[in-house]
Amino acid sequence: MYKSGEGTALAMLDIRSHLVEGWSENYSPQRGPLRPQLLVSVRKRQNRRLAGHRFRVVDTIFLLGVIIVFLQTTAEGSMLVTPLAEVIPVVVGVWSTWSMSSALGLYRFGRAERLFTHFAYLAAAVLVGASVALVFHWMVPAEQTEAADILRLGVLSGAGLAILHAMWW
């Protein structure tokens, strides 16, 4: 190897030879932190970081819409006078789907996973949410909502999330 001064001198000769001959398009120094082809602008880096947050907001709005539509279709009267026993399983089930999707890392934008793996994680999150909703449905005395309705909620939220995540992919 080189002694400490020899390596620096050889690097300077290398740069001087390129200054004299002219810079070529494919020249890149052997070392150094500033390689223009590897640098990413702040805007691109910030966009990539915030993309997962934006998409999580889209999923949140969708899941809130699912809750509202589901409660309007299953409640006999106005949604504002629906008993709390009817609302708790739906809200807790959708909330657990939402939190599991974040816990499983479905909102990482620079992901290296395949689409099949992503959908498997999404299906697992929806399955956990539907299971939690069923458990809460059996725990509280819900009279208007049946177990089939809770399963329909899981299918509706799962299909919608799958479509949204396929569009995002």
mmCIF file of N, CA and C in Angstrom, residues 20-144:
data_model
loop_
_atom_site.group_PDB
_atom_site.id
_atom_site.type_symbol
_atom_site.label_atom_id
_atom_site.label_comp_id
_atom_site.label_asym_id
_atom_site.label_seq_id
_atom_site.Cartn_x
_atom_site.Cartn_y
_atom_site.Cartn_z
ATOM 1 N N VAL A 20 -6.027 18.648 -17.240
ATOM 2 C CA VAL A 20 -5.290 18.958 -18.468
ATOM 3 C C VAL A 20 -6.004 18.362 -19.669
ATOM 4 N N GLU A 21 -6.422 17.099 -19.557
ATOM 5 C CA GLU A 21 -7.043 16.422 -20.691
ATOM 6 C C GLU A 21 -8.502 16.812 -20.865
ATOM 7 N N GLY A 22 -9.100 17.338 -19.868
ATOM 8 C CA GLY A 22 -10.531 17.654 -19.897
ATOM 9 C C GLY A 22 -11.305 16.565 -19.177
ATOM 10 N N TRP A 23 -12.372 16.976 -18.551
ATOM 11 C CA TRP A 23 -13.192 16.017 -17.793
ATOM 12 C C TRP A 23 -14.007 15.191 -18.753
ATOM 13 N N SER A 24 -14.050 13.925 -18.521
ATOM 14 C CA SER A 24 -14.897 13.059 -19.333
ATOM 15 C C SER A 24 -16.226 12.862 -18.600
ATOM 16 N N GLU A 25 -17.214 12.375 -19.324
ATOM 17 C CA GLU A 25 -18.538 12.199 -18.744
ATOM 18 C C GLU A 25 -18.562 11.110 -17.679
ATOM 19 N N ASN A 26 -17.747 10.083 -17.849
ATOM 20 C CA ASN A 26 -17.827 8.952 -16.937
ATOM 21 C C ASN A 26 -16.763 8.987 -15.845
ATOM 22 N N TYR A 27 -16.097 10.121 -15.643
ATOM 23 C CA TYR A 27 -15.089 10.197 -14.597
ATOM 24 C C TYR A 27 -15.764 10.359 -13.247
ATOM 25 N N SER A 28 -15.376 9.532 -12.312
ATOM 26 C CA SER A 28 -15.814 9.707 -10.931
ATOM 27 C C SER A 28 -14.611 9.432 -10.050
ATOM 28 N N PRO A 29 -14.378 10.285 -9.079
ATOM 29 C CA PRO A 29 -13.230 10.061 -8.211
ATOM 30 C C PRO A 29 -13.390 8.766 -7.428
ATOM 31 N N GLN A 30 -12.271 8.205 -7.022
ATOM 32 C CA GLN A 30 -12.297 6.941 -6.301
ATOM 33 C C GLN A 30 -12.924 7.084 -4.918
ATOM 34 N N ARG A 31 -12.730 8.217 -4.311
ATOM 35 C CA ARG A 31 -13.242 8.422 -2.963
ATOM 36 C C ARG A 31 -13.882 9.787 -2.863
ATOM 37 N N GLY A 32 -14.566 9.999 -1.797
ATOM 38 C CA GLY A 32 -15.139 11.318 -1.553
ATOM 39 C C GLY A 32 -16.638 11.244 -1.391
ATOM 40 N N PRO A 33 -17.189 12.114 -0.565
ATOM 41 C CA PRO A 33 -18.623 12.057 -0.291
ATOM 42 C C PRO A 33 -19.486 12.681 -1.383
ATOM 43 N N LEU A 34 -18.923 13.519 -2.217
ATOM 44 C CA LEU A 34 -19.738 14.254 -3.186
ATOM 45 C C LEU A 34 -19.654 13.602 -4.559
ATOM 46 N N ARG A 35 -20.540 12.699 -4.797
ATOM 47 C CA ARG A 35 -20.669 12.084 -6.118
ATOM 48 C C ARG A 35 -22.011 12.557 -6.676
ATOM 49 N N PRO A 36 -22.014 13.422 -7.679
ATOM 50 C CA PRO A 36 -23.266 14.038 -8.144
ATOM 51 C C PRO A 36 -24.331 13.028 -8.560
ATOM 52 N N GLN A 37 -23.934 11.892 -9.104
ATOM 53 C CA GLN A 37 -24.942 10.923 -9.526
ATOM 54 C C GLN A 37 -25.628 10.247 -8.346
ATOM 55 N N LEU A 38 -25.047 10.314 -7.154
ATOM 56 C CA LEU A 38 -25.646 9.696 -5.978
ATOM 57 C C LEU A 38 -26.390 10.688 -5.100
ATOM 58 N N LEU A 39 -26.225 11.978 -5.342
ATOM 59 C CA LEU A 39 -26.873 12.984 -4.514
ATOM 60 C C LEU A 39 -28.350 13.087 -4.875
ATOM 61 N N VAL A 40 -29.195 13.221 -3.883
ATOM 62 C CA VAL A 40 -30.625 13.375 -4.071
ATOM 63 C C VAL A 40 -31.008 14.733 -3.512
ATOM 64 N N SER A 41 -31.822 15.459 -4.268
ATOM 65 C CA SER A 41 -32.190 16.788 -3.808
ATOM 66 C C SER A 41 -33.051 16.690 -2.544
ATOM 67 N N VAL A 42 -33.084 17.763 -1.813
ATOM 68 C CA VAL A 42 -33.845 17.806 -0.565
ATOM 69 C C VAL A 42 -35.323 17.604 -0.849
ATOM 70 N N ARG A 43 -35.818 18.189 -1.914
ATOM 71 C CA ARG A 43 -37.235 18.070 -2.260
ATOM 72 C C ARG A 43 -37.609 16.615 -2.546
ATOM 73 N N LYS A 44 -36.782 15.909 -3.303
ATOM 74 C CA LYS A 44 -37.075 14.501 -3.597
ATOM 75 C C LYS A 44 -37.011 13.660 -2.327
ATOM 76 N N ARG A 45 -36.036 13.929 -1.494
ATOM 77 C CA ARG A 45 -35.902 13.164 -0.260
ATOM 78 C C ARG A 45 -37.090 13.431 0.665
ATOM 79 N N GLN A 46 -37.526 14.674 0.742
ATOM 80 C CA GLN A 46 -38.669 15.035 1.572
ATOM 81 C C GLN A 46 -39.955 14.437 1.016
ATOM 82 N N ASN A 47 -40.113 14.443 -0.309
ATOM 83 C CA ASN A 47 -41.286 13.846 -0.939
ATOM 84 C C ASN A 47 -41.375 12.362 -0.631
ATOM 85 N N ARG A 48 -40.245 11.676 -0.737
ATOM 86 C CA ARG A 48 -40.224 10.239 -0.480
ATOM 87 C C ARG A 48 -40.558 9.951 0.986
ATOM 88 N N ARG A 49 -40.095 10.793 1.882
ATOM 89 C CA ARG A 49 -40.348 10.586 3.299
ATOM 90 C C ARG A 49 -41.811 10.836 3.642
ATOM 91 N N LEU A 50 -42.416 11.817 3.012
ATOM 92 C CA LEU A 50 -43.791 12.179 3.337
ATOM 93 C C LEU A 50 -44.830 11.363 2.567
ATOM 94 N N ALA A 51 -44.435 10.601 1.575
ATOM 95 C CA ALA A 51 -45.396 9.860 0.764
ATOM 96 C C ALA A 51 -46.152 8.832 1.601
ATOM 97 N N GLY A 52 -45.471 8.152 2.482
ATOM 98 C CA GLY A 52 -46.136 7.180 3.348
ATOM 99 C C GLY A 52 -47.141 7.836 4.276
ATOM 100 N N HIS A 53 -46.818 9.026 4.776
ATOM 101 C CA HIS A 53 -47.748 9.749 5.645
ATOM 102 C C HIS A 53 -48.991 10.179 4.875
ATOM 103 N N ARG A 54 -48.782 10.636 3.639
ATOM 104 C CA ARG A 54 -49.924 11.053 2.824
ATOM 105 C C ARG A 54 -50.849 9.878 2.546
ATOM 106 N N PHE A 55 -50.247 8.751 2.233
ATOM 107 C CA PHE A 55 -51.080 7.606 1.910
ATOM 108 C C PHE A 55 -51.791 7.069 3.139
ATOM 109 N N ARG A 56 -51.183 7.182 4.282
ATOM 110 C CA ARG A 56 -51.858 6.762 5.511
ATOM 111 C C ARG A 56 -53.071 7.645 5.774
ATOM 112 N N VAL A 57 -52.974 8.919 5.448
ATOM 113 C CA VAL A 57 -54.124 9.813 5.585
ATOM 114 C C VAL A 57 -55.242 9.376 4.646
ATOM 115 N N VAL A 58 -54.898 8.981 3.424
ATOM 116 C CA VAL A 58 -55.901 8.497 2.467
ATOM 117 C C VAL A 58 -56.585 7.246 3.015
ATOM 118 N N ASP A 59 -55.807 6.317 3.551
ATOM 119 C CA ASP A 59 -56.389 5.117 4.152
ATOM 120 C C ASP A 59 -57.274 5.460 5.349
ATOM 121 N N THR A 60 -56.865 6.414 6.148
ATOM 122 C CA THR A 60 -57.655 6.819 7.316
ATOM 123 C C THR A 60 -58.996 7.396 6.888
ATOM 124 N N ILE A 61 -58.977 8.260 5.885
ATOM 125 C CA ILE A 61 -60.230 8.844 5.388
ATOM 126 C C ILE A 61 -61.133 7.754 4.823
ATOM 127 N N PHE A 62 -60.546 6.801 4.096
ATOM 128 C CA PHE A 62 -61.340 5.699 3.554
ATOM 129 C C PHE A 62 -61.973 4.872 4.673
ATOM 130 N N LEU A 63 -61.194 4.530 5.685
ATOM 131 C CA LEU A 63 -61.723 3.703 6.772
ATOM 132 C C LEU A 63 -62.782 4.445 7.588
ATOM 133 N N LEU A 64 -62.629 5.748 7.772
ATOM 134 C CA LEU A 64 -63.682 6.526 8.432
ATOM 135 C C LEU A 64 -64.963 6.526 7.605
ATOM 136 N N GLY A 65 -64.812 6.613 6.291
ATOM 137 C CA GLY A 65 -65.977 6.520 5.401
ATOM 138 C C GLY A 65 -66.645 5.163 5.478
ATOM 139 N N VAL A 66 -65.846 4.104 5.589
ATOM 140 C CA VAL A 66 -66.405 2.755 5.740
ATOM 141 C C VAL A 66 -67.227 2.661 7.018
ATOM 142 N N ILE A 67 -66.714 3.218 8.106
ATOM 143 C CA ILE A 67 -67.450 3.192 9.377
ATOM 144 C C ILE A 67 -68.794 3.906 9.230
ATOM 145 N N ILE A 68 -68.782 5.081 8.628
ATOM 146 C CA ILE A 68 -70.015 5.870 8.495
ATOM 147 C C ILE A 68 -71.021 5.156 7.600
ATOM 148 N N VAL A 69 -70.589 4.654 6.456
ATOM 149 C CA VAL A 69 -71.501 3.969 5.537
ATOM 150 C C VAL A 69 -72.037 2.693 6.172
ATOM 151 N N PHE A 70 -71.174 1.954 6.841
ATOM 152 C CA PHE A 70 -71.609 0.708 7.471
ATOM 153 C C PHE A 70 -72.638 0.973 8.560
ATOM 154 N N LEU A 71 -72.401 1.964 9.393
ATOM 155 C CA LEU A 71 -73.354 2.260 10.470
ATOM 156 C C LEU A 71 -74.669 2.802 9.928
ATOM 157 N N GLN A 72 -74.631 3.537 8.826
ATOM 158 C CA GLN A 72 -75.872 4.042 8.242
ATOM 159 C C GLN A 72 -76.702 2.917 7.643
ATOM 160 N N THR A 73 -76.036 1.911 7.075
ATOM 161 C CA THR A 73 -76.793 0.821 6.461
ATOM 162 C C THR A 73 -77.303 -0.186 7.485
ATOM 163 N N THR A 74 -76.609 -0.360 8.589
ATOM 164 C CA THR A 74 -77.046 -1.359 9.567
ATOM 165 C C THR A 74 -77.932 -0.783 10.664
ATOM 166 N N ALA A 75 -77.854 0.501 10.922
ATOM 167 C CA ALA A 75 -78.666 1.104 11.989
ATOM 168 C C ALA A 75 -80.096 1.275 11.501
ATOM 169 N N GLU A 76 -81.038 1.030 12.408
ATOM 170 C CA GLU A 76 -82.455 1.149 12.033
ATOM 171 C C GLU A 76 -82.907 2.600 11.933
ATOM 172 N N GLY A 77 -82.388 3.430 12.776
ATOM 173 C CA GLY A 77 -82.774 4.843 12.768
ATOM 174 C C GLY A 77 -81.606 5.702 12.322
ATOM 175 N N SER A 78 -81.563 6.867 12.884
ATOM 176 C CA SER A 78 -80.471 7.786 12.589
ATOM 177 C C SER A 78 -79.163 7.258 13.199
ATOM 178 N N MET A 79 -78.091 7.580 12.567
ATOM 179 C CA MET A 79 -76.799 7.126 13.068
ATOM 180 C C MET A 79 -76.459 7.796 14.405
ATOM 181 N N LEU A 80 -77.025 8.962 14.652
ATOM 182 C CA LEU A 80 -76.738 9.674 15.895
ATOM 183 C C LEU A 80 -77.426 9.045 17.107
ATOM 184 N N VAL A 81 -78.464 8.277 16.892
ATOM 185 C CA VAL A 81 -79.156 7.640 18.013
ATOM 186 C C VAL A 81 -78.861 6.139 18.069
ATOM 187 N N THR A 82 -77.867 5.695 17.336
ATOM 188 C CA THR A 82 -77.477 4.284 17.355
ATOM 189 C C THR A 82 -76.875 3.958 18.716
ATOM 190 N N PRO A 83 -77.278 2.850 19.324
ATOM 191 C CA PRO A 83 -76.711 2.479 20.629
ATOM 192 C C PRO A 83 -75.208 2.238 20.545
ATOM 193 N N LEU A 84 -74.540 2.530 21.624
ATOM 194 C CA LEU A 84 -73.081 2.382 21.673
ATOM 195 C C LEU A 84 -72.655 0.925 21.491
ATOM 196 N N ALA A 85 -73.492 0.008 21.886
ATOM 197 C CA ALA A 85 -73.170 -1.408 21.719
ATOM 198 C C ALA A 85 -73.079 -1.797 20.245
ATOM 199 N N GLU A 86 -73.728 -1.061 19.384
ATOM 200 C CA GLU A 86 -73.659 -1.327 17.947
ATOM 201 C C GLU A 86 -72.411 -0.680 17.323
ATOM 202 N N VAL A 87 -71.981 0.415 17.901
ATOM 203 C CA VAL A 87 -70.873 1.184 17.334
ATOM 204 C C VAL A 87 -69.511 0.627 17.771
ATOM 205 N N ILE A 88 -69.404 0.157 19.006
ATOM 206 C CA ILE A 88 -68.105 -0.262 19.552
ATOM 207 C C ILE A 88 -67.418 -1.341 18.712
ATOM 208 N N PRO A 89 -68.097 -2.434 18.323
ATOM 209 C CA PRO A 89 -67.380 -3.455 17.544
ATOM 210 C C PRO A 89 -66.862 -2.934 16.200
ATOM 211 N N VAL A 90 -67.653 -2.094 15.569
ATOM 212 C CA VAL A 90 -67.263 -1.564 14.260
ATOM 213 C C VAL A 90 -66.051 -0.654 14.394
ATOM 214 N N VAL A 91 -66.096 0.264 15.329
ATOM 215 C CA VAL A 91 -65.006 1.228 15.486
ATOM 216 C C VAL A 91 -63.723 0.536 15.947
ATOM 217 N N VAL A 92 -63.842 -0.388 16.906
ATOM 218 C CA VAL A 92 -62.650 -1.076 17.410
ATOM 219 C C VAL A 92 -62.054 -1.979 16.333
ATOM 220 N N GLY A 93 -62.896 -2.636 15.538
ATOM 221 C CA GLY A 93 -62.391 -3.488 14.458
ATOM 222 C C GLY A 93 -61.663 -2.703 13.383
ATOM 223 N N VAL A 94 -62.245 -1.584 12.970
ATOM 224 C CA VAL A 94 -61.595 -0.748 11.944
ATOM 225 C C VAL A 94 -60.335 -0.105 12.504
ATOM 226 N N TRP A 95 -60.388 0.312 13.766
ATOM 227 C CA TRP A 95 -59.188 0.892 14.374
ATOM 228 C C TRP A 95 -58.049 -0.126 14.439
ATOM 229 N N SER A 96 -58.375 -1.367 14.774
ATOM 230 C CA SER A 96 -57.311 -2.376 14.843
ATOM 231 C C SER A 96 -56.762 -2.690 13.455
ATOM 232 N N THR A 97 -57.589 -2.665 12.425
ATOM 233 C CA THR A 97 -57.080 -2.824 11.052
ATOM 234 C C THR A 97 -56.131 -1.693 10.712
ATOM 235 N N TRP A 98 -56.524 -0.480 11.057
ATOM 236 C CA TRP A 98 -55.707 0.711 10.764
ATOM 237 C C TRP A 98 -54.372 0.653 11.492
ATOM 238 N N SER A 99 -54.409 0.278 12.771
ATOM 239 C CA SER A 99 -53.156 0.252 13.535
ATOM 240 C C SER A 99 -52.272 -0.932 13.136
ATOM 241 N N MET A 100 -52.867 -2.058 12.783
ATOM 242 C CA MET A 100 -52.063 -3.206 12.338
ATOM 243 C C MET A 100 -51.401 -2.930 10.989
ATOM 244 N N SER A 101 -52.066 -2.200 10.135
ATOM 245 C CA SER A 101 -51.446 -1.892 8.845
ATOM 246 C C SER A 101 -50.209 -1.022 9.026
ATOM 247 N N SER A 102 -50.237 -0.165 10.014
ATOM 248 C CA SER A 102 -49.048 0.627 10.313
ATOM 249 C C SER A 102 -47.983 -0.223 10.999
ATOM 250 N N ALA A 103 -48.404 -1.089 11.904
ATOM 251 C CA ALA A 103 -47.449 -1.924 12.640
ATOM 252 C C ALA A 103 -46.744 -2.924 11.717
ATOM 253 N N LEU A 104 -47.427 -3.356 10.675
ATOM 254 C CA LEU A 104 -46.822 -4.302 9.731
ATOM 255 C C LEU A 104 -45.964 -3.607 8.680
ATOM 256 N N GLY A 105 -45.867 -2.291 8.742
ATOM 257 C CA GLY A 105 -44.983 -1.549 7.836
ATOM 258 C C GLY A 105 -45.532 -1.376 6.443
ATOM 259 N N LEU A 106 -46.843 -1.237 6.304
ATOM 260 C CA LEU A 106 -47.437 -1.102 4.981
ATOM 261 C C LEU A 106 -47.301 0.300 4.393
ATOM 262 N N TYR A 107 -46.822 1.248 5.173
ATOM 263 C CA TYR A 107 -46.698 2.624 4.686
ATOM 264 C C TYR A 107 -45.254 3.037 4.458
ATOM 265 N N ARG A 108 -44.363 2.101 4.376
ATOM 266 C CA ARG A 108 -42.975 2.431 4.029
ATOM 267 C C ARG A 108 -42.906 2.618 2.528
ATOM 268 N N PHE A 109 -42.410 3.775 2.105
ATOM 269 C CA PHE A 109 -42.429 4.067 0.674
ATOM 270 C C PHE A 109 -41.254 3.433 -0.059
ATOM 271 N N GLY A 110 -40.093 3.430 0.516
ATOM 272 C CA GLY A 110 -38.929 2.843 -0.137
ATOM 273 C C GLY A 110 -38.860 1.353 0.116
ATOM 274 N N ARG A 111 -39.945 0.670 -0.144
ATOM 275 C CA ARG A 111 -40.052 -0.729 0.217
ATOM 276 C C ARG A 111 -39.354 -1.620 -0.799
ATOM 277 N N ALA A 112 -38.859 -2.734 -0.318
ATOM 278 C CA ALA A 112 -38.195 -3.695 -1.187
ATOM 279 C C ALA A 112 -39.004 -4.984 -1.277
ATOM 280 N N GLU A 113 -40.213 -4.984 -0.718
ATOM 281 C CA GLU A 113 -41.028 -6.182 -0.755
ATOM 282 C C GLU A 113 -41.797 -6.277 -2.074
ATOM 283 N N ARG A 114 -42.230 -7.481 -2.371
ATOM 284 C CA ARG A 114 -43.005 -7.680 -3.587
ATOM 285 C C ARG A 114 -44.478 -7.382 -3.315
ATOM 286 N N LEU A 115 -45.238 -7.262 -4.390
ATOM 287 C CA LEU A 115 -46.656 -6.927 -4.270
ATOM 288 C C LEU A 115 -47.417 -8.024 -3.529
ATOM 289 N N PHE A 116 -47.090 -9.271 -3.793
ATOM 290 C CA PHE A 116 -47.761 -10.381 -3.115
ATOM 291 C C PHE A 116 -47.532 -10.325 -1.603
ATOM 292 N N THR A 117 -46.313 -10.037 -1.195
ATOM 293 C CA THR A 117 -46.007 -9.928 0.231
ATOM 294 C C THR A 117 -46.757 -8.762 0.864
ATOM 295 N N HIS A 118 -46.824 -7.643 0.144
ATOM 296 C CA HIS A 118 -47.538 -6.473 0.644
ATOM 297 C C HIS A 118 -49.021 -6.800 0.858
ATOM 298 N N PHE A 119 -49.626 -7.494 -0.103
ATOM 299 C CA PHE A 119 -51.032 -7.856 0.034
ATOM 300 C C PHE A 119 -51.248 -8.908 1.121
ATOM 301 N N ALA A 120 -50.268 -9.763 1.339
ATOM 302 C CA ALA A 120 -50.380 -10.736 2.440
ATOM 303 C C ALA A 120 -50.393 -10.005 3.781
ATOM 304 N N TYR A 121 -49.542 -9.004 3.935
ATOM 305 C CA TYR A 121 -49.545 -8.195 5.163
ATOM 306 C C TYR A 121 -50.868 -7.438 5.308
ATOM 307 N N LEU A 122 -51.368 -6.917 4.207
ATOM 308 C CA LEU A 122 -52.641 -6.193 4.243
ATOM 309 C C LEU A 122 -53.777 -7.136 4.632
ATOM 310 N N ALA A 123 -53.789 -8.342 4.082
ATOM 311 C CA ALA A 123 -54.816 -9.327 4.440
ATOM 312 C C ALA A 123 -54.715 -9.702 5.915
ATOM 313 N N ALA A 124 -53.497 -9.804 6.428
ATOM 314 C CA ALA A 124 -53.320 -10.113 7.849
ATOM 315 C C ALA A 124 -53.876 -8.991 8.722
ATOM 316 N N ALA A 125 -53.647 -7.753 8.333
ATOM 317 C CA ALA A 125 -54.172 -6.614 9.103
ATOM 318 C C ALA A 125 -55.692 -6.609 9.089
ATOM 319 N N VAL A 126 -56.297 -6.877 7.924
ATOM 320 C CA VAL A 126 -57.759 -6.900 7.826
ATOM 321 C C VAL A 126 -58.324 -8.079 8.613
ATOM 322 N N LEU A 127 -57.651 -9.221 8.575
ATOM 323 C CA LEU A 127 -58.103 -10.388 9.331
ATOM 324 C C LEU A 127 -58.074 -10.129 10.838
ATOM 325 N N VAL A 128 -57.028 -9.467 11.286
ATOM 326 C CA VAL A 128 -56.956 -9.111 12.718
ATOM 327 C C VAL A 128 -58.083 -8.143 13.073
ATOM 328 N N GLY A 129 -58.325 -7.152 12.218
ATOM 329 C CA GLY A 129 -59.395 -6.195 12.481
ATOM 330 C C GLY A 129 -60.764 -6.844 12.519
ATOM 331 N N ALA A 130 -61.033 -7.762 11.586
ATOM 332 C CA ALA A 130 -62.323 -8.454 11.576
ATOM 333 C C ALA A 130 -62.464 -9.365 12.790
ATOM 334 N N SER A 131 -61.368 -9.997 13.188
ATOM 335 C CA SER A 131 -61.411 -10.866 14.378
ATOM 336 C C SER A 131 -61.693 -10.063 15.640
ATOM 337 N N VAL A 132 -61.046 -8.939 15.778
ATOM 338 C CA VAL A 132 -61.277 -8.082 16.943
ATOM 339 C C VAL A 132 -62.714 -7.573 16.943
ATOM 340 N N ALA A 133 -63.232 -7.218 15.777
ATOM 341 C CA ALA A 133 -64.615 -6.750 15.702
ATOM 342 C C ALA A 133 -65.589 -7.856 16.084
ATOM 343 N N LEU A 134 -65.324 -9.082 15.659
ATOM 344 C CA LEU A 134 -66.187 -10.200 16.036
ATOM 345 C C LEU A 134 -66.145 -10.468 17.541
ATOM 346 N N VAL A 135 -64.957 -10.419 18.120
ATOM 347 C CA VAL A 135 -64.835 -10.634 19.565
ATOM 348 C C VAL A 135 -65.603 -9.559 20.330
ATOM 349 N N PHE A 136 -65.463 -8.307 19.910
ATOM 350 C CA PHE A 136 -66.192 -7.235 20.593
ATOM 351 C C PHE A 136 -67.694 -7.344 20.341
ATOM 352 N N HIS A 137 -68.080 -7.837 19.172
ATOM 353 C CA HIS A 137 -69.504 -8.021 18.892
ATOM 354 C C HIS A 137 -70.106 -9.065 19.829
ATOM 355 N N TRP A 138 -69.361 -10.111 20.119
ATOM 356 C CA TRP A 138 -69.859 -11.148 21.028
ATOM 357 C C TRP A 138 -69.787 -10.695 22.488
ATOM 358 N N MET A 139 -68.898 -9.757 22.790
ATOM 359 C CA MET A 139 -68.767 -9.302 24.186
ATOM 360 C C MET A 139 -69.850 -8.303 24.582
ATOM 361 N N VAL A 140 -70.231 -7.417 23.679
ATOM 362 C CA VAL A 140 -71.237 -6.402 24.002
ATOM 363 C C VAL A 140 -72.594 -6.877 23.461
ATOM 364 N N PRO A 141 -73.662 -6.481 24.072
ATOM 365 C CA PRO A 141 -74.988 -6.955 23.631
ATOM 366 C C PRO A 141 -75.515 -6.174 22.422
ATOM 367 N N ALA A 142 -74.970 -6.452 21.241
ATOM 368 C CA ALA A 142 -75.430 -5.777 20.026
ATOM 369 C C ALA A 142 -76.692 -6.468 19.519
ATOM 370 N N GLU A 143 -77.742 -5.680 19.241
ATOM 371 C CA GLU A 143 -79.012 -6.261 18.804
ATOM 372 C C GLU A 143 -79.266 -6.063 17.318
ATOM 373 N N GLN A 144 -78.849 -4.957 16.763
ATOM 374 C CA GLN A 144 -79.140 -4.678 15.359
ATOM 375 C C GLN A 144 -78.106 -5.292 14.421
#
